[in-house]
mmCIF file of C-alpha atoms in Angstrom:
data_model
loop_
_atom_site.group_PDB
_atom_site.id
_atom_site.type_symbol
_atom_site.label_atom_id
_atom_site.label_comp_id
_atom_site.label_asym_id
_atom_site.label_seq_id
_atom_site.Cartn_x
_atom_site.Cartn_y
_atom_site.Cartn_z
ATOM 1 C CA UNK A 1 30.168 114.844 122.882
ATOM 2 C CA UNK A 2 31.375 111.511 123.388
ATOM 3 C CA UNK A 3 31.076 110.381 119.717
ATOM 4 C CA UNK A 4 33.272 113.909 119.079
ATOM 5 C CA UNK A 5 35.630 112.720 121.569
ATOM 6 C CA UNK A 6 36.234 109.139 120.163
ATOM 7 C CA UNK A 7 36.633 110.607 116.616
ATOM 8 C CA UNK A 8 39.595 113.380 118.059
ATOM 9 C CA UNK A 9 41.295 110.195 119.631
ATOM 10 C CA UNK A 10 40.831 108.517 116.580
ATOM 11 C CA UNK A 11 42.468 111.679 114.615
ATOM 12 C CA UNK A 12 45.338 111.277 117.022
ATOM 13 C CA UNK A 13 45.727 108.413 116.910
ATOM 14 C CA UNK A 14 46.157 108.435 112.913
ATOM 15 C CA UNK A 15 48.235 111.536 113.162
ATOM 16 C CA UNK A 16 50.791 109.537 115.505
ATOM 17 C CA UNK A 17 50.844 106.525 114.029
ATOM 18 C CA UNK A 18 51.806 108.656 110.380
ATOM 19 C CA UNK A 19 54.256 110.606 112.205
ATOM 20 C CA UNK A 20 55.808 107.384 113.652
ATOM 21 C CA UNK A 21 56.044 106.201 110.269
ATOM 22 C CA UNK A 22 57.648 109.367 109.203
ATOM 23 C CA UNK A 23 59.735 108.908 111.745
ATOM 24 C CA UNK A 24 60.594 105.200 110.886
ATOM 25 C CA UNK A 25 62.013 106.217 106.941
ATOM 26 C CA UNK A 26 64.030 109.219 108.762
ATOM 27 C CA UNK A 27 65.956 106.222 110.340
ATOM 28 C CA UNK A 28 65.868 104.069 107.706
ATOM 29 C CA UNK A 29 67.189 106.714 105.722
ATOM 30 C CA UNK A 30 69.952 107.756 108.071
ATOM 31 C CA UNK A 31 71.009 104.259 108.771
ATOM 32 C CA UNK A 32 71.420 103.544 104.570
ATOM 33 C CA UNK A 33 72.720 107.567 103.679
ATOM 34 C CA UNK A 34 75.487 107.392 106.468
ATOM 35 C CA UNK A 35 78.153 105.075 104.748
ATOM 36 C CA UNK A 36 77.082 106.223 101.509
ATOM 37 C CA UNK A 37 78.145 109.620 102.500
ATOM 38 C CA UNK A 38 81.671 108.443 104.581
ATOM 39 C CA UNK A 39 81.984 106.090 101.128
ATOM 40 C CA UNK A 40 81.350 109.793 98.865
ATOM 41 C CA UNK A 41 83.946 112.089 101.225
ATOM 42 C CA UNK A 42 86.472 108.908 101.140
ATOM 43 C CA UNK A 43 86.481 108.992 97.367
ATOM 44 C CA UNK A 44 86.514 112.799 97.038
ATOM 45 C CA UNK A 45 89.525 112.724 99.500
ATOM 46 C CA UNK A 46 92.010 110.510 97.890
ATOM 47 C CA UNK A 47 90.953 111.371 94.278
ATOM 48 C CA UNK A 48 90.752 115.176 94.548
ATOM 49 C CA UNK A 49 93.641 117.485 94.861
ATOM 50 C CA UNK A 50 93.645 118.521 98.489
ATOM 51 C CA UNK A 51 92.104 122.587 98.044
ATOM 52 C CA UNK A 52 89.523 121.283 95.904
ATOM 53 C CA UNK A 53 89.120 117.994 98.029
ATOM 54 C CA UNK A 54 88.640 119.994 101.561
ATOM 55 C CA UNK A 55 85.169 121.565 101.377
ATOM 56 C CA UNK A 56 83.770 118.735 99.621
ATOM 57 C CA UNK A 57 84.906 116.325 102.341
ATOM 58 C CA UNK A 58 83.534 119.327 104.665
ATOM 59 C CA UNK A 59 80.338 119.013 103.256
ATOM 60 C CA UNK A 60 79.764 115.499 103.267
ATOM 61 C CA UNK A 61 81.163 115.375 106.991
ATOM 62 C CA UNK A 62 78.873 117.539 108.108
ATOM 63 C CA UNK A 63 76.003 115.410 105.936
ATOM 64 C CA UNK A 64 77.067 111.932 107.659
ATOM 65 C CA UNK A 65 76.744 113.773 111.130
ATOM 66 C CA UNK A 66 73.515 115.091 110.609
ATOM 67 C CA UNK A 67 72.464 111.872 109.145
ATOM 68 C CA UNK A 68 74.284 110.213 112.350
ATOM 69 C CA UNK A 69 72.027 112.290 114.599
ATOM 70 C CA UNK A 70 68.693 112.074 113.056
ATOM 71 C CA UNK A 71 69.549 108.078 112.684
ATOM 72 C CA UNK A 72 69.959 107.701 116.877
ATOM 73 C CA UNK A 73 66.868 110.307 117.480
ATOM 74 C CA UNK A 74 64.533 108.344 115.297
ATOM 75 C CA UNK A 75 65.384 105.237 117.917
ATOM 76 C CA UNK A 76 63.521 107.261 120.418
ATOM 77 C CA UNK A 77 59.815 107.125 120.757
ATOM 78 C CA UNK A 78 59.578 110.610 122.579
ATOM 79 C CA UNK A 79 61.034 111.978 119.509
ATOM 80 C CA UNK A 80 58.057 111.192 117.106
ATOM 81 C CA UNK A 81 56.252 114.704 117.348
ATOM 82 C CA UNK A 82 59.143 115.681 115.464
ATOM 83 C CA UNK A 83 59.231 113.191 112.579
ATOM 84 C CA UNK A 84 58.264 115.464 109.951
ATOM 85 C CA UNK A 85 61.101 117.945 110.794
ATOM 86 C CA UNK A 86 63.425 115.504 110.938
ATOM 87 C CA UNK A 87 62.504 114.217 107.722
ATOM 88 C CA UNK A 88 62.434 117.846 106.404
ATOM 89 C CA UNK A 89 66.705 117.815 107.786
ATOM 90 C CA UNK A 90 67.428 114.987 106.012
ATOM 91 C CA UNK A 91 65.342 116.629 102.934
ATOM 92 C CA UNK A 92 67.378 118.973 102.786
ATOM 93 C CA UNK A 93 70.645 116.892 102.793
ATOM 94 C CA UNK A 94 70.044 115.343 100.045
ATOM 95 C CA UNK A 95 68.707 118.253 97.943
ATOM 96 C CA UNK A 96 72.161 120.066 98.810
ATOM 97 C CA UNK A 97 74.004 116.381 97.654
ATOM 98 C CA UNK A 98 72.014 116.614 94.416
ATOM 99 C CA UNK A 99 72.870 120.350 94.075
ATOM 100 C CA UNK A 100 76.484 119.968 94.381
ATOM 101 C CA UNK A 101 76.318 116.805 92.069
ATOM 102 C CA UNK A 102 74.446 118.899 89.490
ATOM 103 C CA UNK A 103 76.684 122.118 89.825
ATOM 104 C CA UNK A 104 80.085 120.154 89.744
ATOM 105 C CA UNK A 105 79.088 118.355 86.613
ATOM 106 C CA UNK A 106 78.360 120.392 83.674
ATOM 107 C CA UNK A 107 76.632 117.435 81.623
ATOM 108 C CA UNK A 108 73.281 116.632 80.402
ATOM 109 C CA UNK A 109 73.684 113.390 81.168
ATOM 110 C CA UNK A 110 74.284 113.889 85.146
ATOM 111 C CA UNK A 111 70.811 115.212 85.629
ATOM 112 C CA UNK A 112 69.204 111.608 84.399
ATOM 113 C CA UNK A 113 72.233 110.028 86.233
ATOM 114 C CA UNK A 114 71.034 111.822 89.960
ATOM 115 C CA UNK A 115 67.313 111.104 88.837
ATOM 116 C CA UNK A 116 68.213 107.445 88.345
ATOM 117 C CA UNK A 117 69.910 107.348 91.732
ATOM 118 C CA UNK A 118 67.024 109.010 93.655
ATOM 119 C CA UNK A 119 64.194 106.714 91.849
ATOM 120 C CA UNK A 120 66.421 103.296 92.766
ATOM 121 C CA UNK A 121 66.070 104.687 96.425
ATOM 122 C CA UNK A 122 62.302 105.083 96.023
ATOM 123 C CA UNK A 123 62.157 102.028 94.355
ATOM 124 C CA UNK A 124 64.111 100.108 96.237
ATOM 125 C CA UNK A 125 62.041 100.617 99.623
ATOM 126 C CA UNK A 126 59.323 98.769 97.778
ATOM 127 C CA UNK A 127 60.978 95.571 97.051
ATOM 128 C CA UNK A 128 63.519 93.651 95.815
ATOM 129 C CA UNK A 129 62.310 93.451 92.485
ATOM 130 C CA UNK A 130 62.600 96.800 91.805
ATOM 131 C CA UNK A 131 65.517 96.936 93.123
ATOM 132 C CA UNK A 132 66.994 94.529 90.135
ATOM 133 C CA UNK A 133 64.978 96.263 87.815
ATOM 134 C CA UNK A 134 66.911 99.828 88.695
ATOM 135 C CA UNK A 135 70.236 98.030 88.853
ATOM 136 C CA UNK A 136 69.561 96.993 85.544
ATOM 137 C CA UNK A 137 68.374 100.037 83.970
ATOM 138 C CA UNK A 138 71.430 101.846 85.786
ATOM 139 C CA UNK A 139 73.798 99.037 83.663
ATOM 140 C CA UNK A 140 72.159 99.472 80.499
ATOM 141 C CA UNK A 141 72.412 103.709 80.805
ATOM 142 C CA UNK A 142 76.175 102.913 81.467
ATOM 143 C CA UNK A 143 76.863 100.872 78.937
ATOM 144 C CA UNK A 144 75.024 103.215 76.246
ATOM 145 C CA UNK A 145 76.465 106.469 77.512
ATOM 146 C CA UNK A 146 79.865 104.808 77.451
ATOM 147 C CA UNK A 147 80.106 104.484 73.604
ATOM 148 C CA UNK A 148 79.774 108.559 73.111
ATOM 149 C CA UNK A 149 82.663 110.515 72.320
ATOM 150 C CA UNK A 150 83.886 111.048 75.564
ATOM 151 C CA UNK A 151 84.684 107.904 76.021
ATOM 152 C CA UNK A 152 86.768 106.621 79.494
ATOM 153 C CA UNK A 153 85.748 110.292 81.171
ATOM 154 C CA UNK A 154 82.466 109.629 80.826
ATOM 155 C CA UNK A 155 82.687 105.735 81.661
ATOM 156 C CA UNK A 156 84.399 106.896 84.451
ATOM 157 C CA UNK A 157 81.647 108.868 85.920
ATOM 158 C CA UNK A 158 78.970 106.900 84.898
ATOM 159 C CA UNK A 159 80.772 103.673 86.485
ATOM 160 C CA UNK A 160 80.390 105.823 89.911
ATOM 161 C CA UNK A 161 77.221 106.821 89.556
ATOM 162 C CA UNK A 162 76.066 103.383 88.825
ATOM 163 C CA UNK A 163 78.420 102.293 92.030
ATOM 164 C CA UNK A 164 76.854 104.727 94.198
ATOM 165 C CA UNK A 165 73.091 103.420 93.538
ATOM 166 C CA UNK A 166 74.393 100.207 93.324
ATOM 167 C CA UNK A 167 75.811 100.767 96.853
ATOM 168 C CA UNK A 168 72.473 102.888 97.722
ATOM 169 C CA UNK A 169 70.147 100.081 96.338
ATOM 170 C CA UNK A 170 71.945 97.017 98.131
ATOM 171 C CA UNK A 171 72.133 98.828 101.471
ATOM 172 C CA UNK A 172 68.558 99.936 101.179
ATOM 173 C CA UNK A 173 67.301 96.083 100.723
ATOM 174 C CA UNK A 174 69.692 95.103 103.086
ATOM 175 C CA UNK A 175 67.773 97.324 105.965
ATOM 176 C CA UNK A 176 64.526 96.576 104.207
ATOM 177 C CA UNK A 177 65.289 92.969 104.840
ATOM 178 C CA UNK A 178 66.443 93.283 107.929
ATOM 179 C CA UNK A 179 63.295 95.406 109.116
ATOM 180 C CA UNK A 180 61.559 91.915 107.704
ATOM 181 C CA UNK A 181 63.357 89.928 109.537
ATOM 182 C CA UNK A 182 62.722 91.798 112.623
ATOM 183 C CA UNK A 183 59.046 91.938 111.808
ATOM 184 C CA UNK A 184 59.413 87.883 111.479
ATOM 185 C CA UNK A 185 61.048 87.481 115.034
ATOM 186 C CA UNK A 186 58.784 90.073 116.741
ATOM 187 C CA UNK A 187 55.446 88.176 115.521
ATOM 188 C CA UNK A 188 57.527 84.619 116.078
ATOM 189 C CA UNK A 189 58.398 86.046 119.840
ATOM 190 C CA UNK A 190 54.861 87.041 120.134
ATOM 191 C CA UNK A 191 53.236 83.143 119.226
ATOM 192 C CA UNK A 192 56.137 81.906 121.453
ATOM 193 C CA UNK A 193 54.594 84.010 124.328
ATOM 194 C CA UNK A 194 50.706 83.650 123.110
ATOM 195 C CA UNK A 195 51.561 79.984 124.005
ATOM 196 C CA UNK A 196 53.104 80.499 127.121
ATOM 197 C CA UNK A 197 50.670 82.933 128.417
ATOM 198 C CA UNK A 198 47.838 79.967 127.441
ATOM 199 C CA UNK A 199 50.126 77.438 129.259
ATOM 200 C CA UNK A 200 50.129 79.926 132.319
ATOM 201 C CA UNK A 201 46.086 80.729 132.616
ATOM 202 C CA UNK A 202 46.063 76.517 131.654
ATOM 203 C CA UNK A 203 47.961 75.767 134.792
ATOM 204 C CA UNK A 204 46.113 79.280 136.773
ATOM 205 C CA UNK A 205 42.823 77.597 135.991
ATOM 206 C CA UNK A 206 43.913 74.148 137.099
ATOM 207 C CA UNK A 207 45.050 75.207 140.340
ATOM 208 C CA UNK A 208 42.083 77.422 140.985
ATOM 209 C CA UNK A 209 39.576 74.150 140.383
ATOM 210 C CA UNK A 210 42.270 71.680 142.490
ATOM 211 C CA UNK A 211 41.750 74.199 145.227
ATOM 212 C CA UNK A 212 38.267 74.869 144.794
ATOM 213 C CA UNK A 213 38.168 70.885 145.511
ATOM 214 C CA UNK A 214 39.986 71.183 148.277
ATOM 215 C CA UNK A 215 37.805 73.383 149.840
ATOM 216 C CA UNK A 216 34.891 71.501 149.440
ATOM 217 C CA UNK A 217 36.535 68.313 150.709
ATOM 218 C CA UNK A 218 37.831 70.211 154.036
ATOM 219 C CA UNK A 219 34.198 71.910 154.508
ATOM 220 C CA UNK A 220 32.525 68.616 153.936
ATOM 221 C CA UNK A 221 35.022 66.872 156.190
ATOM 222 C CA UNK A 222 34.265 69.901 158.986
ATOM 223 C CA UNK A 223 30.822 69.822 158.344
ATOM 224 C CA UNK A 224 31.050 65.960 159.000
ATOM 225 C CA UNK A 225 32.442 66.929 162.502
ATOM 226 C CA UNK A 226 30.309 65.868 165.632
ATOM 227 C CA UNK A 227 30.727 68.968 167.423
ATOM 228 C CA UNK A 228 30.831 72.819 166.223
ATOM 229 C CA UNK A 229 33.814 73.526 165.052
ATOM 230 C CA UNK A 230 34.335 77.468 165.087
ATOM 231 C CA UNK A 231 37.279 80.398 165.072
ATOM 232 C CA UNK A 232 36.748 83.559 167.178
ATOM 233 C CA UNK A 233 38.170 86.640 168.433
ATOM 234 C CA UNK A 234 40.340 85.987 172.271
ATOM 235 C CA UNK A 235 36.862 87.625 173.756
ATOM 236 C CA UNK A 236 34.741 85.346 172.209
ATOM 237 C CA UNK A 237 32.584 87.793 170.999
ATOM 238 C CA UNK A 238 33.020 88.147 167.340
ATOM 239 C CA UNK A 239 33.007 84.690 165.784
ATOM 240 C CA UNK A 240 34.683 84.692 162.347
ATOM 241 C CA UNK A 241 33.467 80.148 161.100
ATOM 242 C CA UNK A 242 31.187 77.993 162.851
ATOM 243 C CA UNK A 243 30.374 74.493 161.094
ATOM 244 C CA UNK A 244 27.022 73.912 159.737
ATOM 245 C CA UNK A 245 26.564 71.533 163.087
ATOM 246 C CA UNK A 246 25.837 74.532 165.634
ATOM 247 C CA UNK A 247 22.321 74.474 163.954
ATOM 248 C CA UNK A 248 21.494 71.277 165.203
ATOM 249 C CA UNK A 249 23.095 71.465 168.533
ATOM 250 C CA UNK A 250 21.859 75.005 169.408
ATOM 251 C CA UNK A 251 19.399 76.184 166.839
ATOM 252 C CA UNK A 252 21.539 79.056 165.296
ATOM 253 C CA UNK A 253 22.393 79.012 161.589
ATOM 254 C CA UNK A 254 26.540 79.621 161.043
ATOM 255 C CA UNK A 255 25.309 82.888 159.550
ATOM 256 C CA UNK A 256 23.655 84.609 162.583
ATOM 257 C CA UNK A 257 26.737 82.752 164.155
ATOM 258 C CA UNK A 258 29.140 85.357 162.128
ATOM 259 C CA UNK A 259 27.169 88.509 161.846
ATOM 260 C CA UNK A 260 25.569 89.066 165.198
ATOM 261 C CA UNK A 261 28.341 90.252 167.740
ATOM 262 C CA UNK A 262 28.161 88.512 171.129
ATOM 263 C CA UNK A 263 25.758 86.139 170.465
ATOM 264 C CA UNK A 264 27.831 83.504 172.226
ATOM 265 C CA UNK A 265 28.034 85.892 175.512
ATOM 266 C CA UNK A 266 24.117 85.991 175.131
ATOM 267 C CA UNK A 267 23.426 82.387 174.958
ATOM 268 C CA UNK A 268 25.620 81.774 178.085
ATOM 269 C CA UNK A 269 24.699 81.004 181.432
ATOM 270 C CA UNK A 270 25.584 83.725 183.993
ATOM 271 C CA UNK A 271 27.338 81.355 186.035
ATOM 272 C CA UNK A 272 29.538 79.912 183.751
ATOM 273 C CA UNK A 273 30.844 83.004 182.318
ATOM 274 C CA UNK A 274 33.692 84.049 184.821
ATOM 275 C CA UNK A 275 35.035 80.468 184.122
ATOM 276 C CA UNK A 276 34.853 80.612 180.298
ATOM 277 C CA UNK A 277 36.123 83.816 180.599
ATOM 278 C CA UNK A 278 39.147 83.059 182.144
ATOM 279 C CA UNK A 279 40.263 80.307 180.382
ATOM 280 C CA UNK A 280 40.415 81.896 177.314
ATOM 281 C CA UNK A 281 41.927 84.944 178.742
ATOM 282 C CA UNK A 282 44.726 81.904 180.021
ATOM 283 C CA UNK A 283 44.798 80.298 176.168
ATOM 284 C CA UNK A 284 44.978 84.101 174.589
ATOM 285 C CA UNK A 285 48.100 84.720 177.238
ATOM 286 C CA UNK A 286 49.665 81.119 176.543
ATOM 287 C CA UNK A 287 49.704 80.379 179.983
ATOM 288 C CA UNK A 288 46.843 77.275 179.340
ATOM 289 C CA UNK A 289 46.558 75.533 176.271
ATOM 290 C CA UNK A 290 44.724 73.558 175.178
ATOM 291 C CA UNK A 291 41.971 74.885 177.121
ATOM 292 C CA UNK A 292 38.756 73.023 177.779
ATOM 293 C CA UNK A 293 36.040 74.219 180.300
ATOM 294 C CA UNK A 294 32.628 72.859 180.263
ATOM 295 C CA UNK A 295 29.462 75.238 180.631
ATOM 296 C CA UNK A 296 25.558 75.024 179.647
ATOM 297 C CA UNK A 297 24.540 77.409 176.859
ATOM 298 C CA UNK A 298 20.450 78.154 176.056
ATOM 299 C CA UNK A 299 19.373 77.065 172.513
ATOM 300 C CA UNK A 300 17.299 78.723 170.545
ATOM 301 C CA UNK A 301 14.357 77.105 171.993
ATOM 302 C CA UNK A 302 14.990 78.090 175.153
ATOM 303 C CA UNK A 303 15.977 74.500 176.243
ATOM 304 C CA UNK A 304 19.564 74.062 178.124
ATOM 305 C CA UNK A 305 22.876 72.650 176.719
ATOM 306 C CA UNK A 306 25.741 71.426 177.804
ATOM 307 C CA UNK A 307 28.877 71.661 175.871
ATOM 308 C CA UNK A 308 32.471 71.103 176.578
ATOM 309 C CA UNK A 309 34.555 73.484 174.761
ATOM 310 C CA UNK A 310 38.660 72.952 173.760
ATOM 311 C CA UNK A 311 40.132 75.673 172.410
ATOM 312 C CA UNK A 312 43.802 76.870 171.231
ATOM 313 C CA UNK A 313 45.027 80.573 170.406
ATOM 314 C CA UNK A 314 46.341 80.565 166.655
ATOM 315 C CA UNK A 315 48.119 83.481 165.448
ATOM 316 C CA UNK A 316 46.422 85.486 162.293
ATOM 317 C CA UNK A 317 47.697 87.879 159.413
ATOM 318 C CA UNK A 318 48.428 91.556 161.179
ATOM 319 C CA UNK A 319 50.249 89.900 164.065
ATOM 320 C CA UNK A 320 46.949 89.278 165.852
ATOM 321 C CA UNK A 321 45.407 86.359 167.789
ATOM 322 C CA UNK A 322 42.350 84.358 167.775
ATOM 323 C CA UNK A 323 40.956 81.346 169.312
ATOM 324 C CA UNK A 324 40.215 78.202 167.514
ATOM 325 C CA UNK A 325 38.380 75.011 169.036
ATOM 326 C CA UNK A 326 35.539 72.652 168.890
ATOM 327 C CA UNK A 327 32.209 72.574 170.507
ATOM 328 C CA UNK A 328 31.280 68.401 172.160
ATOM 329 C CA UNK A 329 27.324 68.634 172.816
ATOM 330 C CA UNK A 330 27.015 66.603 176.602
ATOM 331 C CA UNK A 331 23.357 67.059 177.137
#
């Protein structure tokens, strides 16, 4: 099932990735038919009597607004489910461009002339040298058709074909260019912040061992302490660090220190409690700080020992308090 899985996500994945690339040459296209098509209705206008010139500008209007839309949809990334029917808009654009071309013009020769056009714009979206190739082939068609009969008429429309996919073809490696460009800048902006992001988990990694130092200089200097230094709760029941030195003052590891609540109320002697108690309670309230109160405590042994203990409240993340001191064996 899982095997099934990964190859439907795989399927999807290809089926996205082709309809983003449909979607890609619907913009491309839009972007390079657009001023081709204000450039065809401009020339149409001003050369064409005005009844004759109106539905032809009409028609390539309406084809640079289409083109206009499908150019700012294909921008959007939501829009890529519907890359194939965009493409199938623009599609039919064209086809109606090449059907008007071909009705218009009653000649032979304008059916290789709109086949030239529509290879240089599949050639041209390879590269550049196909692009000079078609330009060239487009010259040498003009300058051979222009020696028929017809003479200046037909020099005349061949010299706009051949400016149209001369237009067409530059435009088209103009975008194709600039898509490179982009491509070059995108991967140059990626090394640029490859290198940064290895300068940042450089400098991550050299803080994290400076620290890492650090904290083994202030345990060992703690550690180094001749007394118990510890943190608690303002009870003094939960204790939260106690220096490696309590085990050789009292016979308790740090550990059993930490994880066995009220161990400190335990080891206590009964009548020093009330005063411990107390003094802390006055630390905790801030009415006594620092404290220091002396009392006997029972090792592990069961021997006796007498410890003076300072403490101070320190404030904690949360907004709550604890107590922090140090431990001086007397005995």
């Amino acid at each position: 099932m899982a095997t099934a899985q990964r190859a439907g996500d795989q399927g999807l994945d290809a089926d996205t990735e082709r309809d983003r690339q449909v979607l890609e040459a619907c913009g491309t296209l839009a972007i390079v038919g657009l001023p081709a098509l204000v450039v065809f209705a401009a020339y149409n206008a001003l050369t064409l009597p005005r009844a004759l010139a109106a539905p032809i500008v009409i028609h390539y209007g309406a084809l640079a607004a289409l083109f206009w839309i499908v150019g700012r949809l294909a921008r959007r990334e939501r829009f890529i489910r519907y890359g194939h029917a965009l493409a199938a808009l623009l599609g039919a654009g064209v086809f109606s461009v090449a059907l008007h071309v071909l009705r218009a013009r009653h000649d032979p020769y304008q059916t290789i002339y709109a086949v030239l056009v529509f290879v240089a714009l599949g050639c041209v979206m390879l590269s550049v040298r196909w692009t000079i190739g078609t330009v060239a082939a487009l010259t040498v068609a003009w300058l051979a058709g222009s020696r028929g009969s017809v003479g200046q008429a037909r020099w005349h429309e061949m010299g706009i074909t051949l400016c149209g996919a001369g237009t067409i073809a530059v435009a088209l490696t103009v975008a194709r260019g600039s898509a490179l460009r982009r491509l070059a800048e995108l991967a140059r902006t990626d090394r640029q912040r490859r290198r940064q992001l290895e300068r940042t988990l450089e400098a991550a990694e050299k803080e994290i061992r400076e620290r890492a130092r650090a904290e083994r200089r202030y345990a060992q200097l703690v550690d180094d302490v001749e007394g118990i230094v510890w943190e608690a709760d303002a009870r003094l029941d939960r204790f939260h660090f106690v220096s490696r030195h309590a085990e050789r003052v009292l016979g308790f590891a740090s550990a059993e220190w930490i994880d066995q609540v009220g161990l400190f109320r335990s080891r206590l002697h009964p009548e020093d409690e009330p005063r411990c108690t107390a003094v802390a309670a006055a630390v905790v309230a801030g009415r006594h700080e620092p404290g220091v109160v002396e009392c006997r405590l029972r090792r592990r042994d069961g021997e006796t020992a007498w410890l003076r203990i300072l403490m101070r409240r320190a404030a904690v993340e949360g907004g709550g308090l604890r107590l922090r001191g140090l431990m001086v064996d007397l005995t």
